[in-house]
mmCIF file of C-alpha atoms in Angstrom:
data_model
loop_
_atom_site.group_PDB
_atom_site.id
_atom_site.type_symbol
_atom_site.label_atom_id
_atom_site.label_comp_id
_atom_site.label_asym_id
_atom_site.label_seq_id
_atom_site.Cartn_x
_atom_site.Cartn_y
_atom_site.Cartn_z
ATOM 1 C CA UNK W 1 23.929 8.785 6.230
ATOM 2 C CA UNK W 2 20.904 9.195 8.179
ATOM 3 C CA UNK W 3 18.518 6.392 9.308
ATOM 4 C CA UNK W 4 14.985 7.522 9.336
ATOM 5 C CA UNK W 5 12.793 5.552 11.923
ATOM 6 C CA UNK W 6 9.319 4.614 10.757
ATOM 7 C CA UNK W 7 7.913 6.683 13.382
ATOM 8 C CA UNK W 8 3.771 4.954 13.647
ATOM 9 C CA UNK W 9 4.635 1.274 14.065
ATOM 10 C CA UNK W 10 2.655 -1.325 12.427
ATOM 11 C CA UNK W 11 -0.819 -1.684 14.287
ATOM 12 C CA UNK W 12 -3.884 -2.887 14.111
ATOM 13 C CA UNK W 13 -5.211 -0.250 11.615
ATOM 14 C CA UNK W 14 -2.746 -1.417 9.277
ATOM 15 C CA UNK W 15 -3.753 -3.458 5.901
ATOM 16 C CA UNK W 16 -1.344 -6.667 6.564
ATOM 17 C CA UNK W 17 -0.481 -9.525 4.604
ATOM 18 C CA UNK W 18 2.090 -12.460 5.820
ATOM 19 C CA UNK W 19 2.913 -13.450 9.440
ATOM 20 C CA UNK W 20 2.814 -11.589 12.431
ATOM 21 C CA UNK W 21 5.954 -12.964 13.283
ATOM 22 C CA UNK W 22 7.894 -13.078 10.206
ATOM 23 C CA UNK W 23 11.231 -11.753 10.727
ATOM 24 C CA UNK W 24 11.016 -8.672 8.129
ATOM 25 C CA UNK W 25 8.336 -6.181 8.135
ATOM 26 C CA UNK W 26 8.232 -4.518 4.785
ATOM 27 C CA UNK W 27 6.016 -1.114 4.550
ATOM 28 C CA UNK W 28 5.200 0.516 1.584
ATOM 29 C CA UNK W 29 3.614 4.173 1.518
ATOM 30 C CA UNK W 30 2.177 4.611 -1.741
ATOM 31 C CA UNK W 31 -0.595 6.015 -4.091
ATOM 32 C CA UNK W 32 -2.977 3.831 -6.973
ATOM 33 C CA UNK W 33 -2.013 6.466 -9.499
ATOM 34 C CA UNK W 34 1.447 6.823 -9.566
ATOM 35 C CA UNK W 35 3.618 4.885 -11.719
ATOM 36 C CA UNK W 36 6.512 4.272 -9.741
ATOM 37 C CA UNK W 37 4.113 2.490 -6.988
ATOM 38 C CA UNK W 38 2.777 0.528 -9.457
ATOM 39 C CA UNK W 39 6.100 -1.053 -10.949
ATOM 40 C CA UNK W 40 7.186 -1.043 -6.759
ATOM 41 C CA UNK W 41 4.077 -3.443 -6.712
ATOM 42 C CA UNK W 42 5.025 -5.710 -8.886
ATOM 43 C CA UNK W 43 8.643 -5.682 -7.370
ATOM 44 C CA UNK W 44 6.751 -6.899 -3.643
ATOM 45 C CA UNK W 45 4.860 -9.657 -5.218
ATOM 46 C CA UNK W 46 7.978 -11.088 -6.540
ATOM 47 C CA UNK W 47 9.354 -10.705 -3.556
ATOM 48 C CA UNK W 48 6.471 -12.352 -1.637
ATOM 49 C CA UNK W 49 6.325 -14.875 -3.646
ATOM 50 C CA UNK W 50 10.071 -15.602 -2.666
ATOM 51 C CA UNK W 51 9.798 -15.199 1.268
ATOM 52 C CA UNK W 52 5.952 -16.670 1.597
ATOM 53 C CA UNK W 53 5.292 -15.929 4.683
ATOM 54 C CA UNK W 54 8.127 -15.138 6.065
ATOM 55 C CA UNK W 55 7.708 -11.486 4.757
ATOM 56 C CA UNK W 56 4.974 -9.196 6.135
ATOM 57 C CA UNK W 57 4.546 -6.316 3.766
ATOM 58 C CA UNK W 58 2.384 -3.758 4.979
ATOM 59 C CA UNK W 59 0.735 -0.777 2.885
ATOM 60 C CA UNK W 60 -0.008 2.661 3.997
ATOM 61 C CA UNK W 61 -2.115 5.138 1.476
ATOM 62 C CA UNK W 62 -0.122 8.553 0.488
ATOM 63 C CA UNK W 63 -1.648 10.033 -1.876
ATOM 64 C CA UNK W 64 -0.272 12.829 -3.383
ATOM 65 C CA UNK W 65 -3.210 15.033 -4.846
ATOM 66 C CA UNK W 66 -0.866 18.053 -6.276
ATOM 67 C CA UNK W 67 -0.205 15.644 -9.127
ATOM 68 C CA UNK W 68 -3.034 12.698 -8.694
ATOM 69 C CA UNK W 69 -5.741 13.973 -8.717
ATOM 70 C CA UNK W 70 -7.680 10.790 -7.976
ATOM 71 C CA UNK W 71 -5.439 9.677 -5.613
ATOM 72 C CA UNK W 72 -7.436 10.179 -2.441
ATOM 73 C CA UNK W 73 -10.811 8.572 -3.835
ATOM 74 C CA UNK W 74 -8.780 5.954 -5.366
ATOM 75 C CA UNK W 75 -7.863 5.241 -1.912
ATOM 76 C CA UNK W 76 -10.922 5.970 -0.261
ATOM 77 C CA UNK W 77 -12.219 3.241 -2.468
ATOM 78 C CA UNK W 78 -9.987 0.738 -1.124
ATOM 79 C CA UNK W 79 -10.974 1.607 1.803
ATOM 80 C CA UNK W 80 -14.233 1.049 0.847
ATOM 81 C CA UNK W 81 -13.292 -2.711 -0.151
ATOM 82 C CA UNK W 82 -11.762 -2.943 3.204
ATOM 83 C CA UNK W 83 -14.762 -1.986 5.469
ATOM 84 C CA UNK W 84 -16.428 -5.509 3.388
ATOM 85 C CA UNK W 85 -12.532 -7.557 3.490
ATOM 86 C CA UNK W 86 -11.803 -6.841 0.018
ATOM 87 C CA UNK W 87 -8.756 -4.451 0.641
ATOM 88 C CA UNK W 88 -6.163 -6.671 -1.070
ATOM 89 C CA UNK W 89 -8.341 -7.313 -4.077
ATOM 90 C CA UNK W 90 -9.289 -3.865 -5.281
ATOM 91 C CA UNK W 91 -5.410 -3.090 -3.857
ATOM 92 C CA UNK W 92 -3.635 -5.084 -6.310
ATOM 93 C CA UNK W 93 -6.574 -4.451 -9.000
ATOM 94 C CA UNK W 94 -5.687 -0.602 -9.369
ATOM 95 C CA UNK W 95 -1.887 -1.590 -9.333
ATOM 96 C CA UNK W 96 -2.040 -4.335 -12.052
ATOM 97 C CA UNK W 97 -4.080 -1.675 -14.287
ATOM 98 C CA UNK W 98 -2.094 -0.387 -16.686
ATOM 99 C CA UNK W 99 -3.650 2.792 -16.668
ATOM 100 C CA UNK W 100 -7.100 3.355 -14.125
ATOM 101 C CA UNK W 101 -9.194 3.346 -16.801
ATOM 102 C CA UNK W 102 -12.670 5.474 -14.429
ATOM 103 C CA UNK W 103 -15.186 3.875 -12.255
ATOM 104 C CA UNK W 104 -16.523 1.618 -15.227
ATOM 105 C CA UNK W 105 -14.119 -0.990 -15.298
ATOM 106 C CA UNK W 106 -13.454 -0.802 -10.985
ATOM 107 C CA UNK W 107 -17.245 -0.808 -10.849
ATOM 108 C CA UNK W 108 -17.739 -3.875 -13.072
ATOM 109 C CA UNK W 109 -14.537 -6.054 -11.085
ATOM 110 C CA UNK W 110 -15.883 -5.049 -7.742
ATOM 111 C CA UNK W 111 -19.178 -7.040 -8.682
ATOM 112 C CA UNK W 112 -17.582 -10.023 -8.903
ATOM 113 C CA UNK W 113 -16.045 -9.895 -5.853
ATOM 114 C CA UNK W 114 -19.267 -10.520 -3.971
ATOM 115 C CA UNK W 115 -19.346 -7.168 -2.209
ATOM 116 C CA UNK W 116 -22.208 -5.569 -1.706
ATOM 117 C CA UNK W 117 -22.037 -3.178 -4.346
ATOM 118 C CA UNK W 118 -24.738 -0.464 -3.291
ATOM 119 C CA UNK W 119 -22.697 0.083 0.408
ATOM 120 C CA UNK W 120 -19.652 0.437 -1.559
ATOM 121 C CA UNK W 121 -20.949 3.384 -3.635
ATOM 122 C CA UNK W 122 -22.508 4.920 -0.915
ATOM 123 C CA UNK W 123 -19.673 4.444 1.357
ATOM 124 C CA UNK W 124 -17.213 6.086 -1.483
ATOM 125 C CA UNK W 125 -20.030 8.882 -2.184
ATOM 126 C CA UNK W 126 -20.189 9.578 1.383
ATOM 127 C CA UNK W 127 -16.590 10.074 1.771
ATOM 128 C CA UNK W 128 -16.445 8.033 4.672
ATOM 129 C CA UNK W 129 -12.742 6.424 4.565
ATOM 130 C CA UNK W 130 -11.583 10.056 4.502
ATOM 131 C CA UNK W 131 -10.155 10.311 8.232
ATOM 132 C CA UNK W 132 -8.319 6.586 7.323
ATOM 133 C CA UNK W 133 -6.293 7.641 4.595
ATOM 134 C CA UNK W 134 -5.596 10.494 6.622
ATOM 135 C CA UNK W 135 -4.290 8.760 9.435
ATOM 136 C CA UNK W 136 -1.983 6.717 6.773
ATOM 137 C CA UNK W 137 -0.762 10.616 5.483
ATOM 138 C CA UNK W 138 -0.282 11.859 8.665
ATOM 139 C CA UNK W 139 2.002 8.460 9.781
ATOM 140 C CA UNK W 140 3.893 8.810 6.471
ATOM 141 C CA UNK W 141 4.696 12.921 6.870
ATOM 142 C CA UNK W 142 5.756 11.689 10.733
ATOM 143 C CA UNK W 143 8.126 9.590 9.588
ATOM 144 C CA UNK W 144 9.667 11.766 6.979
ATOM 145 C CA UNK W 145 8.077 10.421 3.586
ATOM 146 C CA UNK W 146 8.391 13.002 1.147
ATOM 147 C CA UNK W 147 7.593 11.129 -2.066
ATOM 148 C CA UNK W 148 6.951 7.954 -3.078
ATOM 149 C CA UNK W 149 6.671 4.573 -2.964
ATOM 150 C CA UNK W 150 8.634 4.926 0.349
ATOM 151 C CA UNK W 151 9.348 1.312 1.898
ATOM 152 C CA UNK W 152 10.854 1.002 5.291
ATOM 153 C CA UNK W 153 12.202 -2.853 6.024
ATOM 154 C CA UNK W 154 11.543 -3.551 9.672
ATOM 155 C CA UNK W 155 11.185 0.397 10.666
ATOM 156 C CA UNK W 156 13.901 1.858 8.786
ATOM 157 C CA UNK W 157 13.840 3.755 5.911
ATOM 158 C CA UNK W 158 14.500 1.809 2.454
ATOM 159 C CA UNK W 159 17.225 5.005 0.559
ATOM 160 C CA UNK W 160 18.307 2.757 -1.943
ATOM 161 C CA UNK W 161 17.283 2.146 -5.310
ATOM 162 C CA UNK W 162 13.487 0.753 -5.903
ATOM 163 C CA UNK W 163 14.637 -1.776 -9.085
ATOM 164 C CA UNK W 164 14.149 -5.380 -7.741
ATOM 165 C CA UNK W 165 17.729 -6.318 -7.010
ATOM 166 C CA UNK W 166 18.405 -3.155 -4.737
ATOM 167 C CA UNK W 167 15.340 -4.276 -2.809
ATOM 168 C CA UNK W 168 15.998 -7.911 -2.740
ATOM 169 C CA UNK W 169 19.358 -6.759 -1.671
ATOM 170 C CA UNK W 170 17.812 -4.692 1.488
ATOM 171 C CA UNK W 171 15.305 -7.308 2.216
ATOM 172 C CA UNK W 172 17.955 -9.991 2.749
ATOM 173 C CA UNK W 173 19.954 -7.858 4.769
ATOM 174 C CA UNK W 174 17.214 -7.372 7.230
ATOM 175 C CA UNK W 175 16.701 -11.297 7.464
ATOM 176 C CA UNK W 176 20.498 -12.197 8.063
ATOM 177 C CA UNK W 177 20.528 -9.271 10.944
ATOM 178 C CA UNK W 178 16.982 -10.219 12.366
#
């Protein structure tokens, strides 16, 4: 079998959550309208939730427009989030939707956040998060995604299943040869 390197490591760029020096780095590539990514998200909180902060999961936007069509400006919009620190909250948001319902319902959670709402729509209108989720695209087709969710654990690609034991099962692994 061959091991696929995660060829952009984790920088600064990156939208982090857990220690910088926790022994496994878990990436995700993924996309706010797929389904798959959605039940992978619920799969990482559980996860989380096990390791605390001895996980670092890191997510990288993919979106695959062929068959999402608002893929990119879902993630443009996260992006938009980001620019005011509200990545993780619109992040998880989209994923716990059960289906993205249009800009009514994001519009009417993002004003609770506390953003300021009229940058965030301009920002989104503007398309100015366009080059970022780029960059993420361009890191993922470098290091051989070709669907997804794609996870690497600590730079190498994740082949198994995605169901919550198989990843459990790879996450562990990478802690007892860390």
């Amino acid at each position: 079998m061959t091991v696929i390197q995660l060829a952009v490591p984790v920088g600064e760029c990156d939208h982090i959550q857990g220690a910088e020096n926790a022994a496994v780095v878990l990436l995700e590539y993924g996309d706010y309208e797929c389904l798959r990514c959605k039940e992978m998200h619920r799969i990482i909180k559980t996860i989380q939730k096990q390791r605390d902060q001895s996980l670092r999961f890191v997510f990288r936007h993919f979106p695959l427009v062929a068959i999402h069509p608002m893929a990119q400006h879902l993630a443009e919009t996260v992006e938009a989030a980001a620019a005011q620190g509200y990545f993780w909250e619109v992040h998880d948001y989209l994923f716990e939707q059960l289906h993205f319902a249009g800009n009514g319902n994001l519009h009417r959670y993002v004003t609770t956040l506390g953003l300021d709402v009229d940058r965030f729509e301009r920002e989104i209108a503007e398309h100015l998060y366009v080059d970022r989720v780029r960059v993420d695209l361009q890191s993922g087709l470098a290091s051989g995604v070709n669907g997804i969710p794609t996870l690497f654990i600590n730079n190498i690609r994740h082949d198994g299943s995605w169901d919550l034991n198989s990843v459990q099962a790879a996450v562990t692994t990478a802690y007892k040869t860390s």
